[in-house]
């Protein structure tokens, strides 16, 4: 980009001459690169016509006068715009040497919107990930609960079967009667054995008495 400053070195207008001198002094003092185009020189009639056609400013009525500022073919402003930029410390922005604050704000807003979109997409992804994890955890919990229910049902079946076995043994009348018969026969055998033992003792006593009688007879 080239900063073009349209000036007039030969003019009877004192105000125009002072304005041109001040502009050149400020730009040279700041070291701003620019190209001075003198529309009063012979052979520069086309530049003069270009300036008059394109330097359209609401502050100026009639034919535009130097100095006028262009960035290549883009019109920037006249001397009043230049003077306001100097007073407001906005000269670099006015001369398009750096982006204007309005453009910076637009860029910042665009970056903020992009950051918000990225943050939103990341938030949605994290929510989906959390939802999937929650579903997996719920499935695992359901599986554990089903396993516990199956184990409990198996244990209950085992307890019921063992209980039935014991109760069937206790409630079987045939087995009870057999046990009673066995106990009764054992008691009878013991009684018979005791009676036989007593009879043997009586026989022994009788034999002893007979022996005593025989001894007395012998004497």
PDB file of C-alpha atoms in Angstrom:
ATOM      1  CA  UNK A   1       0.000   0.000   0.000  1.00  0.00           C
ATOM      2  CA  UNK A   2       1.265   3.492  -0.905  1.00  0.00           C
ATOM      3  CA  UNK A   3       0.215   6.636   0.919  1.00  0.00           C
ATOM      4  CA  UNK A   4      -0.401   9.312  -1.738  1.00  0.00           C
ATOM      5  CA  UNK A   5      -0.595  12.950  -0.578  1.00  0.00           C
ATOM      6  CA  UNK A   6      -1.919  15.374  -3.194  1.00  0.00           C
ATOM      7  CA  UNK A   7      -0.358  18.815  -2.666  1.00  0.00           C
ATOM      8  CA  UNK A   8      -0.038  22.190  -4.463  1.00  0.00           C
ATOM      9  CA  UNK A   9       3.379  23.909  -4.426  1.00  0.00           C
ATOM     10  CA  UNK A  10       2.282  26.822  -6.589  1.00  0.00           C
ATOM     11  CA  UNK A  11      -0.906  28.450  -5.285  1.00  0.00           C
ATOM     12  CA  UNK A  12      -2.167  31.901  -4.423  1.00  0.00           C
ATOM     13  CA  UNK A  13      -4.291  30.487  -1.592  1.00  0.00           C
ATOM     14  CA  UNK A  14      -2.343  31.177   1.626  1.00  0.00           C
ATOM     15  CA  UNK A  15      -4.445  28.743   3.672  1.00  0.00           C
ATOM     16  CA  UNK A  16      -3.792  25.877   1.254  1.00  0.00           C
ATOM     17  CA  UNK A  17      -0.072  26.634   1.242  1.00  0.00           C
ATOM     18  CA  UNK A  18       0.104  26.604   5.095  1.00  0.00           C
ATOM     19  CA  UNK A  19      -1.864  23.368   5.307  1.00  0.00           C
ATOM     20  CA  UNK A  20       0.428  21.640   2.795  1.00  0.00           C
ATOM     21  CA  UNK A  21       3.517  22.816   4.671  1.00  0.00           C
ATOM     22  CA  UNK A  22       2.155  21.523   7.991  1.00  0.00           C
ATOM     23  CA  UNK A  23       1.227  18.119   6.538  1.00  0.00           C
ATOM     24  CA  UNK A  24       4.663  17.628   4.978  1.00  0.00           C
ATOM     25  CA  UNK A  25       6.366  18.696   8.208  1.00  0.00           C
ATOM     26  CA  UNK A  26       4.349  16.236  10.348  1.00  0.00           C
ATOM     27  CA  UNK A  27       4.834  13.288   8.005  1.00  0.00           C
ATOM     28  CA  UNK A  28       8.558  13.938   7.622  1.00  0.00           C
ATOM     29  CA  UNK A  29       8.911  14.367  11.393  1.00  0.00           C
ATOM     30  CA  UNK A  30       7.185  11.049  12.112  1.00  0.00           C
ATOM     31  CA  UNK A  31       9.106   9.258   9.376  1.00  0.00           C
ATOM     32  CA  UNK A  32       5.939   8.172   7.606  1.00  0.00           C
ATOM     33  CA  UNK A  33       6.640   6.892   4.074  1.00  0.00           C
ATOM     34  CA  UNK A  34       4.478   8.687   1.526  1.00  0.00           C
ATOM     35  CA  UNK A  35       4.415   9.892  -2.064  1.00  0.00           C
ATOM     36  CA  UNK A  36       3.762  13.625  -2.642  1.00  0.00           C
ATOM     37  CA  UNK A  37       1.879  14.332  -5.880  1.00  0.00           C
ATOM     38  CA  UNK A  38       1.978  18.015  -6.881  1.00  0.00           C
ATOM     39  CA  UNK A  39      -1.099  18.711  -9.010  1.00  0.00           C
ATOM     40  CA  UNK A  40       0.197  22.183 -10.014  1.00  0.00           C
ATOM     41  CA  UNK A  41       3.148  20.822 -11.963  1.00  0.00           C
ATOM     42  CA  UNK A  42       2.917  20.558 -15.716  1.00  0.00           C
ATOM     43  CA  UNK A  43       2.144  17.011 -16.803  1.00  0.00           C
ATOM     44  CA  UNK A  44       0.205  16.091 -13.656  1.00  0.00           C
ATOM     45  CA  UNK A  45      -3.169  17.129 -14.969  1.00  0.00           C
ATOM     46  CA  UNK A  46      -4.438  13.522 -14.775  1.00  0.00           C
ATOM     47  CA  UNK A  47      -3.626  13.387 -11.037  1.00  0.00           C
ATOM     48  CA  UNK A  48      -5.466  16.665 -10.553  1.00  0.00           C
ATOM     49  CA  UNK A  49      -8.521  15.323 -12.324  1.00  0.00           C
ATOM     50  CA  UNK A  50      -8.343  12.056 -10.319  1.00  0.00           C
ATOM     51  CA  UNK A  51      -8.186  14.006  -7.027  1.00  0.00           C
ATOM     52  CA  UNK A  52     -11.134  16.215  -7.929  1.00  0.00           C
ATOM     53  CA  UNK A  53     -13.267  13.250  -8.981  1.00  0.00           C
ATOM     54  CA  UNK A  54     -12.533  10.990  -5.976  1.00  0.00           C
ATOM     55  CA  UNK A  55     -11.880  13.369  -3.060  1.00  0.00           C
ATOM     56  CA  UNK A  56     -15.548  13.611  -2.154  1.00  0.00           C
ATOM     57  CA  UNK A  57     -15.950  14.888   1.380  1.00  0.00           C
ATOM     58  CA  UNK A  58     -19.063  15.984   3.235  1.00  0.00           C
ATOM     59  CA  UNK A  59     -17.090  18.735   4.984  1.00  0.00           C
ATOM     60  CA  UNK A  60     -16.056  20.372   1.746  1.00  0.00           C
ATOM     61  CA  UNK A  61     -18.387  22.043  -0.732  1.00  0.00           C
ATOM     62  CA  UNK A  62     -17.249  22.811  -4.203  1.00  0.00           C
ATOM     63  CA  UNK A  63     -13.981  21.771  -5.826  1.00  0.00           C
ATOM     64  CA  UNK A  64     -11.706  19.705  -3.530  1.00  0.00           C
ATOM     65  CA  UNK A  65      -8.438  21.482  -2.656  1.00  0.00           C
ATOM     66  CA  UNK A  66      -5.104  20.074  -1.506  1.00  0.00           C
ATOM     67  CA  UNK A  67      -3.959  18.482   0.672  1.00  0.00           C
ATOM     68  CA  UNK A  68      -5.907  15.272   0.027  1.00  0.00           C
ATOM     69  CA  UNK A  69      -4.945  11.766   1.265  1.00  0.00           C
ATOM     70  CA  UNK A  70      -5.286   8.465  -0.600  1.00  0.00           C
ATOM     71  CA  UNK A  71      -4.143   4.912   0.173  1.00  0.00           C
ATOM     72  CA  UNK A  72      -3.440   3.806  -3.376  1.00  0.00           C
ATOM     73  CA  UNK A  73      -6.811   4.651  -4.959  1.00  0.00           C
ATOM     74  CA  UNK A  74      -8.814   4.609  -1.688  1.00  0.00           C
ATOM     75  CA  UNK A  75      -9.780   8.041  -0.434  1.00  0.00           C
ATOM     76  CA  UNK A  76      -8.852   8.692   3.223  1.00  0.00           C
ATOM     77  CA  UNK A  77      -9.771  12.325   3.834  1.00  0.00           C
ATOM     78  CA  UNK A  78      -8.751  15.989   3.598  1.00  0.00           C
ATOM     79  CA  UNK A  79      -6.751  18.331   5.817  1.00  0.00           C
ATOM     80  CA  UNK A  80      -9.509  18.608   8.457  1.00  0.00           C
ATOM     81  CA  UNK A  81      -9.615  14.811   8.812  1.00  0.00           C
ATOM     82  CA  UNK A  82      -5.811  14.771   9.073  1.00  0.00           C
ATOM     83  CA  UNK A  83      -5.799  17.464  11.769  1.00  0.00           C
ATOM     84  CA  UNK A  84      -8.448  15.652  13.861  1.00  0.00           C
ATOM     85  CA  UNK A  85      -6.460  12.395  13.641  1.00  0.00           C
ATOM     86  CA  UNK A  86      -3.354  14.205  14.939  1.00  0.00           C
ATOM     87  CA  UNK A  87      -5.292  15.747  17.841  1.00  0.00           C
ATOM     88  CA  UNK A  88      -6.919  12.397  18.756  1.00  0.00           C
ATOM     89  CA  UNK A  89      -3.631  10.444  18.413  1.00  0.00           C
ATOM     90  CA  UNK A  90      -5.273   8.406  15.645  1.00  0.00           C
ATOM     91  CA  UNK A  91      -2.935   9.391  12.807  1.00  0.00           C
ATOM     92  CA  UNK A  92      -1.552   5.865  12.146  1.00  0.00           C
ATOM     93  CA  UNK A  93      -5.115   4.523  11.884  1.00  0.00           C
ATOM     94  CA  UNK A  94      -6.173   7.423   9.651  1.00  0.00           C
ATOM     95  CA  UNK A  95      -3.253   6.845   7.276  1.00  0.00           C
ATOM     96  CA  UNK A  96      -3.947   3.039   7.283  1.00  0.00           C
ATOM     97  CA  UNK A  97      -0.515   2.396   8.767  1.00  0.00           C
ATOM     98  CA  UNK A  98      -2.127   0.136  11.395  1.00  0.00           C
ATOM     99  CA  UNK A  99      -5.638  -1.388  11.596  1.00  0.00           C
ATOM    100  CA  UNK A 100      -8.230   0.918  13.071  1.00  0.00           C
ATOM    101  CA  UNK A 101      -9.728   0.291  16.510  1.00  0.00           C
ATOM    102  CA  UNK A 102     -13.088  -0.499  14.895  1.00  0.00           C
ATOM    103  CA  UNK A 103     -11.458  -3.239  12.811  1.00  0.00           C
ATOM    104  CA  UNK A 104      -9.713  -4.541  15.942  1.00  0.00           C
ATOM    105  CA  UNK A 105     -13.065  -4.698  17.733  1.00  0.00           C
ATOM    106  CA  UNK A 106     -14.599  -6.588  14.812  1.00  0.00           C
ATOM    107  CA  UNK A 107     -11.671  -9.013  14.777  1.00  0.00           C
ATOM    108  CA  UNK A 108     -11.949  -9.517  18.546  1.00  0.00           C
ATOM    109  CA  UNK A 109     -15.678 -10.157  18.250  1.00  0.00           C
ATOM    110  CA  UNK A 110     -15.046 -12.666  15.480  1.00  0.00           C
ATOM    111  CA  UNK A 111     -12.436 -14.440  17.617  1.00  0.00           C
ATOM    112  CA  UNK A 112     -14.781 -14.441  20.616  1.00  0.00           C
ATOM    113  CA  UNK A 113     -17.540 -15.963  18.495  1.00  0.00           C
ATOM    114  CA  UNK A 114     -15.158 -18.641  17.242  1.00  0.00           C
ATOM    115  CA  UNK A 115     -14.047 -19.361  20.815  1.00  0.00           C
ATOM    116  CA  UNK A 116     -17.677 -19.586  21.921  1.00  0.00           C
ATOM    117  CA  UNK A 117     -18.465 -21.977  19.078  1.00  0.00           C
ATOM    118  CA  UNK A 118     -15.457 -24.116  19.959  1.00  0.00           C
ATOM    119  CA  UNK A 119     -16.421 -24.043  23.633  1.00  0.00           C
ATOM    120  CA  UNK A 120     -19.986 -25.007  22.752  1.00  0.00           C
ATOM    121  CA  UNK A 121     -18.855 -27.908  20.573  1.00  0.00           C
ATOM    122  CA  UNK A 122     -16.466 -29.097  23.300  1.00  0.00           C
ATOM    123  CA  UNK A 123     -19.248 -28.790  25.878  1.00  0.00           C
ATOM    124  CA  UNK A 124     -21.601 -30.846  23.708  1.00  0.00           C
ATOM    125  CA  UNK A 125     -18.932 -33.504  23.207  1.00  0.00           C
ATOM    126  CA  UNK A 126     -18.252 -33.659  26.963  1.00  0.00           C
ATOM    127  CA  UNK A 127     -22.002 -33.922  27.661  1.00  0.00           C
ATOM    128  CA  UNK A 128     -22.326 -36.770  25.155  1.00  0.00           C
ATOM    129  CA  UNK A 129     -19.296 -38.489  26.697  1.00  0.00           C
ATOM    130  CA  UNK A 130     -20.742 -38.107  30.215  1.00  0.00           C
ATOM    131  CA  UNK A 131     -24.114 -39.416  29.006  1.00  0.00           C
ATOM    132  CA  UNK A 132     -22.454 -42.489  27.456  1.00  0.00           C
ATOM    133  CA  UNK A 133     -20.508 -43.104  30.667  1.00  0.00           C
ATOM    134  CA  UNK A 134     -23.696 -42.815  32.717  1.00  0.00           C
ATOM    135  CA  UNK A 135     -25.437 -45.324  30.434  1.00  0.00           C
ATOM    136  CA  UNK A 136     -22.508 -47.739  30.748  1.00  0.00           C
ATOM    137  CA  UNK A 137     -22.542 -47.410  34.539  1.00  0.00           C
ATOM    138  CA  UNK A 138     -26.301 -48.006  34.620  1.00  0.00           C
ATOM    139  CA  UNK A 139     -25.894 -51.119  32.467  1.00  0.00           C
ATOM    140  CA  UNK A 140     -23.159 -52.411  34.779  1.00  0.00           C
ATOM    141  CA  UNK A 141     -25.308 -51.761  37.843  1.00  0.00           C
ATOM    142  CA  UNK A 142     -28.255 -53.538  36.237  1.00  0.00           C
ATOM    143  CA  UNK A 143     -26.015 -56.486  35.358  1.00  0.00           C
ATOM    144  CA  UNK A 144     -24.708 -56.678  38.957  1.00  0.00           C
ATOM    145  CA  UNK A 145     -28.227 -56.503  40.351  1.00  0.00           C
ATOM    146  CA  UNK A 146     -29.406 -59.280  38.009  1.00  0.00           C
ATOM    147  CA  UNK A 147     -26.429 -61.415  39.026  1.00  0.00           C
ATOM    148  CA  UNK A 148     -27.198 -60.870  42.708  1.00  0.00           C
ATOM    149  CA  UNK A 149     -30.855 -61.767  42.129  1.00  0.00           C
ATOM    150  CA  UNK A 150     -29.849 -64.977  40.310  1.00  0.00           C
ATOM    151  CA  UNK A 151     -27.464 -65.962  43.113  1.00  0.00           C
ATOM    152  CA  UNK A 152     -30.109 -65.250  45.735  1.00  0.00           C
ATOM    153  CA  UNK A 153     -32.694 -67.327  43.870  1.00  0.00           C
ATOM    154  CA  UNK A 154     -30.241 -70.242  43.578  1.00  0.00           C
ATOM    155  CA  UNK A 155     -29.460 -70.057  47.305  1.00  0.00           C
ATOM    156  CA  UNK A 156     -33.167 -69.998  48.129  1.00  0.00           C
ATOM    157  CA  UNK A 157     -33.730 -73.063  45.946  1.00  0.00           C
ATOM    158  CA  UNK A 158     -30.908 -74.896  47.724  1.00  0.00           C
ATOM    159  CA  UNK A 159     -32.306 -74.014  51.148  1.00  0.00           C
ATOM    160  CA  UNK A 160     -35.780 -75.113  50.139  1.00  0.00           C
ATOM    161  CA  UNK A 161     -34.545 -78.436  48.772  1.00  0.00           C
ATOM    162  CA  UNK A 162     -32.504 -79.173  51.921  1.00  0.00           C
ATOM    163  CA  UNK A 163     -35.437 -78.235  54.111  1.00  0.00           C
ATOM    164  CA  UNK A 164     -37.743 -80.496  52.174  1.00  0.00           C
ATOM    165  CA  UNK A 165     -35.322 -83.395  52.551  1.00  0.00           C
ATOM    166  CA  UNK A 166     -35.114 -83.075  56.311  1.00  0.00           C
ATOM    167  CA  UNK A 167     -38.831 -82.594  56.753  1.00  0.00           C
ATOM    168  CA  UNK A 168     -39.563 -85.582  54.522  1.00  0.00           C
ATOM    169  CA  UNK A 169     -37.414 -87.761  56.733  1.00  0.00           C
ATOM    170  CA  UNK A 170     -39.143 -86.517  59.838  1.00  0.00           C
ATOM    171  CA  UNK A 171     -42.639 -86.749  58.415  1.00  0.00           C
ATOM    172  CA  UNK A 172     -42.255 -90.283  56.874  1.00  0.00           C
ATOM    173  CA  UNK A 173     -44.556 -92.529  59.034  1.00  0.00           C
ATOM    174  CA  UNK A 174     -43.029 -95.764  57.744  1.00  0.00           C
ATOM    175  CA  UNK A 175     -39.556 -94.790  58.894  1.00  0.00           C
ATOM    176  CA  UNK A 176     -40.942 -93.713  62.282  1.00  0.00           C
ATOM    177  CA  UNK A 177     -42.763 -97.010  62.774  1.00  0.00           C
ATOM    178  CA  UNK A 178     -39.641 -98.968  61.805  1.00  0.00           C
ATOM    179  CA  UNK A 179     -37.588 -97.065  64.319  1.00  0.00           C
ATOM    180  CA  UNK A 180     -40.209 -97.724  67.003  1.00  0.00           C
ATOM    181  CA  UNK A 181     -40.195-101.444  66.226  1.00  0.00           C
ATOM    182  CA  UNK A 182     -36.425-101.609  66.412  1.00  0.00           C
ATOM    183  CA  UNK A 183     -36.384 -99.848  69.769  1.00  0.00           C
ATOM    184  CA  UNK A 184     -39.128-102.170  71.090  1.00  0.00           C
ATOM    185  CA  UNK A 185     -37.282-105.322  70.024  1.00  0.00           C
ATOM    186  CA  UNK A 186     -34.116-104.113  71.694  1.00  0.00           C
ATOM    187  CA  UNK A 187     -35.981-103.530  74.968  1.00  0.00           C
ATOM    188  CA  UNK A 188     -37.505-107.013  74.837  1.00  0.00           C
ATOM    189  CA  UNK A 189     -34.101-108.602  74.286  1.00  0.00           C
ATOM    190  CA  UNK A 190     -32.679-106.787  77.283  1.00  0.00           C
ATOM    191  CA  UNK A 191     -35.585-107.920  79.468  1.00  0.00           C
ATOM    192  CA  UNK A 192     -35.178-111.551  78.358  1.00  0.00           C
ATOM    193  CA  UNK A 193     -31.478-111.440  79.057  1.00  0.00           C
ATOM    194  CA  UNK A 194     -32.106-110.134  82.573  1.00  0.00           C
ATOM    195  CA  UNK A 195     -34.656-112.881  83.240  1.00  0.00           C
ATOM    196  CA  UNK A 196     -32.251-115.568  82.043  1.00  0.00           C
ATOM    197  CA  UNK A 197     -29.542-114.159  84.261  1.00  0.00           C
ATOM    198  CA  UNK A 198     -31.843-114.281  87.304  1.00  0.00           C
ATOM    199  CA  UNK A 199     -32.798-117.906  86.518  1.00  0.00           C
ATOM    200  CA  UNK A 200     -29.142-118.884  86.304  1.00  0.00           C
ATOM    201  CA  UNK A 201     -28.526-117.258  89.670  1.00  0.00           C
ATOM    202  CA  UNK A 202     -31.444-119.205  91.200  1.00  0.00           C
ATOM    203  CA  UNK A 203     -30.074-122.463  89.804  1.00  0.00           C
ATOM    204  CA  UNK A 204     -26.697-121.750  91.338  1.00  0.00           C
ATOM    205  CA  UNK A 205     -28.281-121.032  94.721  1.00  0.00           C
ATOM    206  CA  UNK A 206     -30.205-124.329  94.612  1.00  0.00           C
ATOM    207  CA  UNK A 207     -27.023-126.217  93.758  1.00  0.00           C
ATOM    208  CA  UNK A 208     -25.227-124.650  96.677  1.00  0.00           C
ATOM    209  CA  UNK A 209     -28.034-125.659  99.014  1.00  0.00           C
ATOM    210  CA  UNK A 210     -27.900-129.246  97.803  1.00  0.00           C
ATOM    211  CA  UNK A 211     -24.158-129.310  98.385  1.00  0.00           C
ATOM    212  CA  UNK A 212     -24.619-128.125 101.973  1.00  0.00           C
ATOM    213  CA  UNK A 213     -27.218-130.873 102.562  1.00  0.00           C
ATOM    214  CA  UNK A 214     -24.877-133.557 101.233  1.00  0.00           C
ATOM    215  CA  UNK A 215     -22.113-132.404 103.526  1.00  0.00           C
ATOM    216  CA  UNK A 216     -24.383-132.605 106.552  1.00  0.00           C
ATOM    217  CA  UNK A 217     -25.397-136.149 105.721  1.00  0.00           C
ATOM    218  CA  UNK A 218     -21.821-137.242 105.417  1.00  0.00           C
ATOM    219  CA  UNK A 219     -20.968-135.924 108.845  1.00  0.00           C
TER     220      UNK A 219
END
